[in-house]
PDB file of C-alpha atoms in Angstrom:
ATOM      1  CA  THR A 112     -22.953  -9.687  13.508  1.00  0.00           C
ATOM      2  CA  CYS A 113     -24.479  -7.319  10.942  1.00  0.00           C
ATOM      3  CA  GLU A 114     -27.058  -6.178  13.496  1.00  0.00           C
ATOM      4  CA  SER A 115     -24.168  -5.385  16.182  1.00  0.00           C
ATOM      5  CA  CYS A 116     -22.134  -3.430  13.670  1.00  0.00           C
ATOM      6  CA  ARG A 117     -25.299  -1.465  12.680  1.00  0.00           C
ATOM      7  CA  ARG A 118     -26.126  -0.710  16.216  1.00  0.00           C
ATOM      8  CA  HIS A 119     -22.399   0.559  16.825  1.00  0.00           C
ATOM      9  CA  ALA A 120     -22.632   2.636  13.600  1.00  0.00           C
ATOM     10  CA  CYS A 121     -25.935   4.134  14.740  1.00  0.00           C
ATOM     11  CA  ALA A 122     -24.647   4.820  18.300  1.00  0.00           C
ATOM     12  CA  SER A 123     -21.305   6.428  16.881  1.00  0.00           C
ATOM     13  CA  LYS A 124     -23.427   8.637  14.454  1.00  0.00           C
ATOM     14  CA  VAL A 125     -22.083   6.930  11.420  1.00  0.00           C
ATOM     15  CA  ASP A 126     -23.745   8.161   8.399  1.00  0.00           C
ATOM     16  CA  CYS A 127     -22.228   5.897   5.784  1.00  0.00           C
ATOM     17  CA  SER A 128     -20.410   2.520   5.855  1.00  0.00           C
ATOM     18  CA  VAL A 129     -18.457   1.286   2.817  1.00  0.00           C
ATOM     19  CA  LEU A 130     -18.068  -2.378   2.169  1.00  0.00           C
ATOM     20  CA  VAL A 131     -15.289  -3.229  -0.322  1.00  0.00           C
ATOM     21  CA  ILE A 132     -15.597  -6.649  -1.745  1.00  0.00           C
ATOM     22  CA  ASP A 133     -12.839  -8.580  -3.866  1.00  0.00           C
ATOM     23  CA  ARG A 134     -14.862  -9.479  -7.094  1.00  0.00           C
ATOM     24  CA  ALA A 135     -12.297 -12.231  -8.042  1.00  0.00           C
ATOM     25  CA  GLN A 136     -13.769 -14.815 -10.448  1.00  0.00           C
ATOM     26  CA  GLN A 137     -17.396 -13.630 -10.331  1.00  0.00           C
ATOM     27  CA  ALA A 138     -18.615 -12.999 -13.918  1.00  0.00           C
ATOM     28  CA  SER A 139     -21.747 -10.683 -13.150  1.00  0.00           C
ATOM     29  CA  ALA A 140     -21.118  -7.142 -13.900  1.00  0.00           C
ATOM     30  CA  ARG A 141     -20.232  -4.987 -10.910  1.00  0.00           C
ATOM     31  CA  GLY A 142     -23.394  -2.877 -11.177  1.00  0.00           C
ATOM     32  CA  ASN A 143     -25.558  -5.862 -10.882  1.00  0.00           C
ATOM     33  CA  LEU A 144     -23.743  -7.326  -7.963  1.00  0.00           C
ATOM     34  CA  SER A 145     -23.530  -4.002  -6.304  1.00  0.00           C
ATOM     35  CA  GLY A 146     -27.129  -3.250  -6.830  1.00  0.00           C
ATOM     36  CA  ALA A 147     -28.237  -6.636  -5.349  1.00  0.00           C
ATOM     37  CA  LEU A 148     -26.173  -6.393  -2.522  1.00  0.00           C
ATOM     38  CA  ASN A 149     -27.125  -2.802  -1.755  1.00  0.00           C
ATOM     39  CA  GLY A 150     -30.707  -3.729  -1.831  1.00  0.00           C
ATOM     40  CA  GLU A 151     -30.302  -6.578   0.741  1.00  0.00           C
ATOM     41  CA  LEU A 152     -28.219  -4.295   2.930  1.00  0.00           C
ATOM     42  CA  ASP A 153     -30.837  -1.403   2.774  1.00  0.00           C
ATOM     43  CA  ALA A 154     -33.507  -3.936   3.862  1.00  0.00           C
ATOM     44  CA  LEU A 155     -31.337  -5.045   6.858  1.00  0.00           C
ATOM     45  CA  SER A 156     -30.902  -1.286   7.894  1.00  0.00           C
ATOM     46  CA  PRO A 157     -33.600   0.616   6.528  1.00  0.00           C
ATOM     47  CA  GLY A 158     -33.018   4.590   7.148  1.00  0.00           C
ATOM     48  CA  SER A 159     -30.357   4.214   9.948  1.00  0.00           C
ATOM     49  CA  PHE A 160     -27.221   4.723   7.755  1.00  0.00           C
ATOM     50  CA  ARG A 161     -26.020   4.146   4.125  1.00  0.00           C
ATOM     51  CA  ILE A 162     -24.110   1.216   3.185  1.00  0.00           C
ATOM     52  CA  GLU A 163     -22.199   1.462   0.011  1.00  0.00           C
ATOM     53  CA  VAL A 164     -20.815  -1.449  -1.922  1.00  0.00           C
ATOM     54  CA  VAL A 165     -17.726  -1.084  -3.863  1.00  0.00           C
ATOM     55  CA  TYR A 166     -16.311  -4.145  -5.895  1.00  0.00           C
ATOM     56  CA  MET A 167     -12.670  -4.368  -6.425  1.00  0.00           C
ATOM     57  CA  ASN A 168     -12.084  -5.482 -10.024  1.00  0.00           C
ATOM     58  CA  ARG A 169     -10.583  -8.194  -9.700  1.00  0.00           C
ATOM     59  CA  THR A 170      -8.804  -8.303  -6.583  1.00  0.00           C
ATOM     60  CA  PHE A 171      -7.013  -6.189  -3.913  1.00  0.00           C
ATOM     61  CA  ASP A 172      -3.874  -6.866  -5.888  1.00  0.00           C
ATOM     62  CA  ASN A 173      -5.206  -4.965  -8.924  1.00  0.00           C
ATOM     63  CA  TRP A 174      -5.103  -1.747  -6.761  1.00  0.00           C
ATOM     64  CA  LEU A 175      -1.634  -2.541  -5.625  1.00  0.00           C
ATOM     65  CA  ILE A 176      -0.426  -2.739  -9.191  1.00  0.00           C
ATOM     66  CA  ALA A 177      -2.296   0.211 -10.339  1.00  0.00           C
ATOM     67  CA  ASP A 178       0.612   2.441  -8.992  1.00  0.00           C
ATOM     68  CA  LEU A 179       3.809   0.803 -10.341  1.00  0.00           C
ATOM     69  CA  ASN A 180       5.948   3.437  -8.733  1.00  0.00           C
ATOM     70  CA  ALA A 181       5.021   1.776  -5.395  1.00  0.00           C
ATOM     71  CA  LEU A 182       6.846  -1.319  -6.674  1.00  0.00           C
ATOM     72  CA  ARG A 183       9.641   0.700  -8.117  1.00  0.00           C
ATOM     73  CA  MET A 184      10.490   2.294  -4.758  1.00  0.00           C
ATOM     74  CA  GLN A 185      11.112  -0.975  -3.428  1.00  0.00           C
ATOM     75  CA  ARG A 186      13.943  -1.918  -6.124  1.00  0.00           C
ATOM     76  CA  ALA A 187      15.543  -4.709  -3.851  1.00  0.00           C
ATOM     77  CA  ARG A 188      12.130  -6.577  -3.808  1.00  0.00           C
ATOM     78  CA  TYR A 189      10.454  -6.013  -7.211  1.00  0.00           C
ATOM     79  CA  GLU A 190      11.293  -5.566 -10.690  1.00  0.00           C
ATOM     80  CA  VAL A 191       8.673  -3.668 -12.958  1.00  0.00           C
ATOM     81  CA  SER A 192       9.061  -5.000 -16.376  1.00  0.00           C
ATOM     82  CA  ASP A 193       8.144  -3.285 -19.625  1.00  0.00           C
ATOM     83  CA  ALA A 194       5.654  -5.864 -20.154  1.00  0.00           C
ATOM     84  CA  LEU A 195       3.973  -5.030 -16.922  1.00  0.00           C
ATOM     85  CA  VAL A 196       3.961  -1.451 -17.686  1.00  0.00           C
ATOM     86  CA  ARG A 197       2.256  -2.156 -20.834  1.00  0.00           C
ATOM     87  CA  ARG A 198      -0.233  -4.299 -19.253  1.00  0.00           C
ATOM     88  CA  VAL A 199      -1.279  -1.755 -16.510  1.00  0.00           C
ATOM     89  CA  GLU A 200      -0.800   1.773 -17.932  1.00  0.00           C
ATOM     90  CA  PRO A 201      -2.662   3.644 -19.022  1.00  0.00           C
ATOM     91  CA  ASP A 202      -5.861   2.598 -17.006  1.00  0.00           C
ATOM     92  CA  LYS A 203      -5.739  -1.256 -17.278  1.00  0.00           C
ATOM     93  CA  ALA A 204      -4.899  -2.497 -13.862  1.00  0.00           C
ATOM     94  CA  ASP A 205      -8.397  -3.718 -13.421  1.00  0.00           C
ATOM     95  CA  ASN A 206      -8.003  -6.200 -16.529  1.00  0.00           C
ATOM     96  CA  VAL A 207      -4.970  -8.205 -15.560  1.00  0.00           C
ATOM     97  CA  ASN A 208      -4.020 -11.149 -13.324  1.00  0.00           C
ATOM     98  CA  ALA A 209      -2.259  -8.879 -10.779  1.00  0.00           C
ATOM     99  CA  LEU A 210      -1.319 -11.623  -8.320  1.00  0.00           C
ATOM    100  CA  ASP A 211       0.460 -13.491 -11.374  1.00  0.00           C
ATOM    101  CA  PHE A 212       2.264 -10.070 -12.162  1.00  0.00           C
ATOM    102  CA  LEU A 213       3.197  -9.517  -8.497  1.00  0.00           C
ATOM    103  CA  LYS A 214       4.700 -12.842  -8.270  1.00  0.00           C
ATOM    104  CA  LYS A 215       6.698 -12.606 -11.423  1.00  0.00           C
ATOM    105  CA  ALA A 216       8.049  -9.160 -10.329  1.00  0.00           C
ATOM    106  CA  THR A 217       9.180 -10.378  -6.947  1.00  0.00           C
ATOM    107  CA  LYS A 218      12.766 -10.660  -6.289  1.00  0.00           C
ATOM    108  CA  GLY A 219      14.008 -13.210  -3.516  1.00  0.00           C
ATOM    109  CA  LYS A 220      11.569 -14.867  -1.371  1.00  0.00           C
ATOM    110  CA  GLN A 221       8.052 -15.789  -2.571  1.00  0.00           C
ATOM    111  CA  TYR A 222       5.446 -12.834  -2.867  1.00  0.00           C
ATOM    112  CA  ASP A 223       3.396 -12.706   0.346  1.00  0.00           C
ATOM    113  CA  LYS A 224      -0.055 -11.307  -0.105  1.00  0.00           C
ATOM    114  CA  ILE A 225      -0.272  -9.871   3.367  1.00  0.00           C
ATOM    115  CA  ASP A 226       3.142  -8.754   4.242  1.00  0.00           C
ATOM    116  CA  ASP A 227       4.176  -7.596   0.792  1.00  0.00           C
ATOM    117  CA  GLY A 228       0.721  -6.182   0.140  1.00  0.00           C
ATOM    118  CA  GLN A 229       0.983  -3.998   3.262  1.00  0.00           C
ATOM    119  CA  LYS A 230       4.353  -2.861   2.144  1.00  0.00           C
ATOM    120  CA  ILE A 231       3.209  -1.783  -1.342  1.00  0.00           C
ATOM    121  CA  ALA A 232       0.035  -0.074   0.093  1.00  0.00           C
ATOM    122  CA  LEU A 233       2.141   1.966   2.241  1.00  0.00           C
ATOM    123  CA  LYS A 234       3.824   3.485  -0.789  1.00  0.00           C
ATOM    124  CA  LEU A 235       0.825   3.688  -2.925  1.00  0.00           C
ATOM    125  CA  ASP A 236      -0.114   7.058  -4.489  1.00  0.00           C
ATOM    126  CA  LEU A 237      -3.784   7.288  -4.411  1.00  0.00           C
ATOM    127  CA  MET A 238      -3.980   9.519  -7.539  1.00  0.00           C
ATOM    128  CA  ALA A 239      -1.573   7.416  -9.593  1.00  0.00           C
ATOM    129  CA  ALA A 240      -3.610   4.188  -8.584  1.00  0.00           C
ATOM    130  CA  ALA A 241      -6.731   6.098  -9.770  1.00  0.00           C
ATOM    131  CA  ARG A 242      -5.438   6.890 -13.052  1.00  0.00           C
ATOM    132  CA  ASN A 243      -4.739   3.068 -13.662  1.00  0.00           C
ATOM    133  CA  SER A 244      -7.764   1.514 -11.977  1.00  0.00           C
ATOM    134  CA  ARG A 245     -11.581   2.332 -12.624  1.00  0.00           C
ATOM    135  CA  SER A 246     -12.587   0.284  -9.465  1.00  0.00           C
ATOM    136  CA  PHE A 247     -10.242   2.502  -7.448  1.00  0.00           C
ATOM    137  CA  ARG A 248     -11.709   5.576  -8.710  1.00  0.00           C
ATOM    138  CA  HIS A 249     -15.187   4.409  -7.831  1.00  0.00           C
ATOM    139  CA  LEU A 250     -14.114   3.876  -4.214  1.00  0.00           C
ATOM    140  CA  LEU A 251     -12.537   7.382  -4.183  1.00  0.00           C
ATOM    141  CA  HIS A 252     -16.052   8.530  -5.566  1.00  0.00           C
ATOM    142  CA  VAL A 253     -17.904   6.784  -2.807  1.00  0.00           C
ATOM    143  CA  LEU A 254     -15.547   8.036   0.000  1.00  0.00           C
ATOM    144  CA  GLY A 255     -16.221  11.570  -1.571  1.00  0.00           C
ATOM    145  CA  HIS A 256     -12.761  12.632  -2.821  1.00  0.00           C
ATOM    146  CA  VAL A 257     -13.273  15.935  -4.392  1.00  0.00           C
ATOM    147  CA  LYS A 258     -11.617  14.807  -7.551  1.00  0.00           C
ATOM    148  CA  TYR A 259     -14.056  12.139  -8.162  1.00  0.00           C
ATOM    149  CA  ILE A 260     -17.220  13.367  -6.693  1.00  0.00           C
ATOM    150  CA  ASP A 261     -19.042  13.773  -9.941  1.00  0.00           C
ATOM    151  CA  GLN A 262     -18.306  10.448 -11.296  1.00  0.00           C
TER     152      GLN A 262
END
């Protein structure tokens, strides 16, 4: 439960938790969603530790395609088309249907969000992904990455 997590965080001297939520098909602006949820979370845990909310725009898959080199390194599994490059770079990964692109780029057996997602994530260059995804840059900001601390 939320309360048991809060108690554990306090006992472990955690000063900040980051809640990452897949925005998927929600039409509301990220700032509105994040602000509303932050307010509710603050009310549940006043003063004990900070809870930051980061919305992925649109899905986790958008972060995976934000670094196309992570796909290119797996040539036997993915083919990165010129069309995909044009849709993702520069700084456009948040605005595409990433799952559809990943399915189209996949060679062989069908794309599996969990298995394939883990393999892509292991090869992901964080700075490359940040160049192509505003929501990923926001995550790095919340986590305190030195390059994005002032954003």
